Amino acid sequence: MIFILVLCLLCGSSWAQYRPQRYSYSAAVGAGTGSSFASAGEGRITSIRVWERPGSYITGFQLKYDYSWSPVYGVNNSDVVEMSLFENEAFVQISGKYNPSNFIYQLVFVTSRGRSLIVGHPVSTSFNLYPKYPESELRIISGRASSSGITSIGAHWGVIYNMPPPNMIGNDSMSSHE
């Protein structure tokens, strides 16, 4: 019996070492003036706050990783919009609009359950950031910010292995069998 337990532990740990590392980067869009930033936190992204100057551009944002909020990137001196994710839900796309000479004007965060958070004013040039691998989720947002707002934005994606398979996300029958 002990032999089987040891064998299972060895096989399990070696399987964990050989999981493919599926990370990708969606290159930053926007003017790119000001100071650079990259969000950081432990765990999965569970909430987001975005500040916008009404009828104008995005001034800042903040991510919640598990139970802790990151610093504010940009500035938080305008109207705020917030979205919290459900269990096993993740951000899988960021779209929006930017002006190549100054700010990010609109951000649209899309989740693995098809929900979206739309913030800002839909003017100027469109962009769409998404992961290379379908099972990836948003891990880091990077870019640049001036003293007035967000001037560029890029996205870093990664696989979280405790997430259910993509065909099970949003399937309510899964929770009834637990």
C-alpha positions as a Python dict, from the first residue, in 0.01 Angstrom:
ca = {
    (1, 'M'): (0, 0, 0),
    (2, 'I'): (284, 240, 83),
    (3, 'F'): (446, 154, -250),
    (4, 'I'): (130, 265, -437),
    (5, 'L'): (114, 589, -239),
    (6, 'V'): (480, 671, -312),
    (7, 'L'): (431, 583, -680),
    (8, 'C'): (128, 813, -702),
    (9, 'L'): (320, 1099, -541),
    (10, 'L'): (614, 1056, -777),
    (11, 'C'): (392, 1039, -1085),
    (12, 'G'): (187, 1337, -970),
    (13, 'S'): (489, 1555, -902),
    (14, 'S'): (656, 1466, -1232),
    (15, 'W'): (333, 1541, -1420),
    (16, 'A'): (320, 1883, -1255),
    (17, 'Q'): (674, 1957, -1370),
    (18, 'Y'): (588, 1889, -1735),
    (19, 'R'): (279, 2103, -1767),
    (20, 'P'): (327, 2331, -2065),
    (21, 'Q'): (391, 2693, -1967),
    (22, 'R'): (146, 2877, -2186),
    (23, 'Y'): (207, 3246, -2152),
    (24, 'S'): (149, 3511, -2414),
    (25, 'Y'): (169, 3888, -2444),
    (26, 'S'): (-60, 4123, -2631),
    (27, 'A'): (158, 4418, -2732),
    (28, 'A'): (73, 4758, -2588),
    (29, 'V'): (-136, 5005, -2784),
    (30, 'G'): (-145, 5381, -2735),
    (31, 'A'): (84, 5682, -2722),
    (32, 'G'): (312, 5538, -2458),
    (33, 'T'): (403, 5862, -2284),
    (34, 'G'): (455, 5893, -1911),
    (35, 'S'): (577, 5636, -1660),
    (36, 'S'): (564, 5263, -1726),
    (37, 'F'): (365, 5027, -1502),
    (38, 'A'): (295, 4656, -1470),
    (39, 'S'): (31, 4524, -1233),
    (40, 'A'): (140, 4269, -978),
    (41, 'G'): (-27, 4044, -727),
    (42, 'E'): (-50, 3693, -589),
    (43, 'G'): (-323, 3461, -714),
    (44, 'R'): (-594, 3515, -971),
    (45, 'I'): (-753, 3844, -1071),
    (46, 'T'): (-1092, 3857, -897),
    (47, 'S'): (-1204, 4220, -946),
    (48, 'I'): (-1119, 4535, -1137),
    (49, 'R'): (-1180, 4905, -1083),
    (50, 'V'): (-1148, 5152, -1369),
    (51, 'W'): (-1154, 5531, -1336),
    (52, 'E'): (-1276, 5741, -1628),
    (53, 'R'): (-1316, 6108, -1699),
    (54, 'P'): (-1687, 6112, -1801),
    (55, 'G'): (-1731, 6140, -2178),
    (56, 'S'): (-1356, 6130, -2225),
    (57, 'Y'): (-1063, 5898, -2140),
    (58, 'I'): (-949, 5635, -1889),
    (59, 'T'): (-755, 5789, -1600),
    (60, 'G'): (-660, 5477, -1401),
    (61, 'F'): (-734, 5121, -1295),
    (62, 'Q'): (-676, 4879, -1009),
    (63, 'L'): (-682, 4497, -998),
    (64, 'K'): (-773, 4272, -709),
    (65, 'Y'): (-563, 3955, -692),
    (66, 'D'): (-751, 3700, -477),
    (67, 'Y'): (-816, 3915, -167),
    (68, 'S'): (-571, 4206, -208),
    (69, 'W'): (-598, 4517, -422),
    (70, 'S'): (-298, 4624, -630),
    (71, 'P'): (-184, 4986, -633),
    (72, 'V'): (-379, 5223, -857),
    (73, 'Y'): (-215, 5256, -1199),
    (74, 'G'): (-270, 5602, -1342),
    (75, 'V'): (-486, 5830, -1128),
    (76, 'N'): (-811, 5776, -938),
    (77, 'N'): (-950, 6131, -939),
    (78, 'S'): (-1259, 6068, -1154),
    (79, 'D'): (-1564, 5838, -1176),
    (80, 'V'): (-1500, 5471, -1089),
    (81, 'V'): (-1664, 5157, -1230),
    (82, 'E'): (-1602, 4818, -1067),
    (83, 'M'): (-1662, 4454, -1162),
    (84, 'S'): (-1612, 4145, -946),
    (85, 'L'): (-1570, 3803, -1102),
    (86, 'F'): (-1758, 3487, -1008),
    (87, 'E'): (-1576, 3177, -888),
    (88, 'N'): (-1375, 3021, -1175),
    (89, 'E'): (-1446, 3322, -1399),
    (90, 'A'): (-1156, 3509, -1560),
    (91, 'F'): (-1088, 3799, -1794),
    (92, 'V'): (-1016, 3656, -2141),
    (93, 'Q'): (-1018, 3968, -2361),
    (94, 'I'): (-955, 4342, -2341),
    (95, 'S'): (-1085, 4563, -2620),
    (96, 'G'): (-1137, 4933, -2652),
    (97, 'K'): (-1045, 5258, -2821),
    (98, 'Y'): (-737, 5475, -2803),
    (99, 'N'): (-608, 5795, -2956),
    (100, 'P'): (-257, 5735, -3096),
    (101, 'S'): (-148, 6081, -2976),
    (102, 'N'): (-269, 6071, -2614),
    (103, 'F'): (-499, 5844, -2405),
    (104, 'I'): (-687, 5518, -2386),
    (105, 'Y'): (-1049, 5628, -2430),
    (106, 'Q'): (-1244, 5307, -2374),
    (107, 'L'): (-1180, 4968, -2213),
    (108, 'V'): (-1400, 4661, -2253),
    (109, 'F'): (-1309, 4366, -2029),
    (110, 'V'): (-1472, 4037, -2138),
    (111, 'T'): (-1492, 3735, -1906),
    (112, 'S'): (-1490, 3362, -1963),
    (113, 'R'): (-1865, 3363, -1891),
    (114, 'G'): (-1937, 3620, -2160),
    (115, 'R'): (-1993, 3909, -1920),
    (116, 'S'): (-1830, 4242, -1994),
    (117, 'L'): (-1735, 4567, -1825),
    (118, 'I'): (-1746, 4866, -2060),
    (119, 'V'): (-1584, 5188, -1939),
    (120, 'G'): (-1506, 5511, -2120),
    (121, 'H'): (-1593, 5685, -2443),
    (122, 'P'): (-1593, 5491, -2777),
    (123, 'V'): (-1387, 5725, -2997),
    (124, 'S'): (-1079, 5692, -3218),
    (125, 'T'): (-880, 5374, -3300),
    (126, 'S'): (-1002, 5025, -3198),
    (127, 'F'): (-787, 4756, -3038),
    (128, 'N'): (-841, 4398, -2924),
    (129, 'L'): (-609, 4212, -2683),
    (130, 'Y'): (-655, 3839, -2626),
    (131, 'P'): (-442, 3537, -2531),
    (132, 'K'): (-267, 3306, -2775),
    (133, 'Y'): (-391, 2995, -2590),
    (134, 'P'): (-766, 2945, -2535),
    (135, 'E'): (-729, 2827, -2173),
    (136, 'S'): (-534, 3139, -2070),
    (137, 'E'): (-660, 3427, -1862),
    (138, 'L'): (-545, 3781, -1786),
    (139, 'R'): (-255, 3783, -1537),
    (140, 'I'): (-92, 4128, -1574),
    (141, 'I'): (-177, 4461, -1736),
    (142, 'S'): (119, 4675, -1836),
    (143, 'G'): (157, 5004, -2016),
    (144, 'R'): (226, 5370, -1950),
    (145, 'A'): (45, 5646, -1762),
    (146, 'S'): (87, 6021, -1740),
    (147, 'S'): (-25, 6244, -1453),
    (148, 'S'): (-364, 6272, -1630),
    (149, 'G'): (-441, 5915, -1735),
    (150, 'I'): (-354, 5588, -1906),
    (151, 'T'): (-163, 5644, -2232),
    (152, 'S'): (-93, 5284, -2337),
    (153, 'I'): (-203, 4935, -2235),
    (154, 'G'): (-84, 4580, -2299),
    (155, 'A'): (-192, 4243, -2157),
    (156, 'H'): (-5, 3939, -2026),
    (157, 'W'): (-191, 3608, -2033),
    (158, 'G'): (-124, 3278, -1857),
    (159, 'V'): (-279, 2940, -1784),
    (160, 'I'): (-424, 2874, -1440),
    (161, 'Y'): (-448, 2497, -1408),
    (162, 'N'): (-722, 2479, -1145),
    (163, 'M'): (-971, 2638, -1385),
    (164, 'P'): (-1236, 2402, -1530),
    (165, 'P'): (-1207, 2310, -1899),
    (166, 'P'): (-1339, 2584, -2133),
    (167, 'N'): (-1644, 2373, -2227),
    (168, 'M'): (-1746, 2358, -1858),
    (169, 'I'): (-1722, 2732, -1783),
    (170, 'G'): (-2065, 2877, -1725),
    (171, 'N'): (-2223, 2531, -1705),
    (172, 'D'): (-2449, 2539, -1400),
    (173, 'S'): (-2480, 2159, -1401),
    (174, 'M'): (-2118, 2137, -1284),
    (175, 'S'): (-2192, 2303, -951),
    (176, 'S'): (-2487, 2074, -878),
    (177, 'H'): (-2262, 1766, -886),
    (178, 'E'): (-2005, 1893, -635),
}
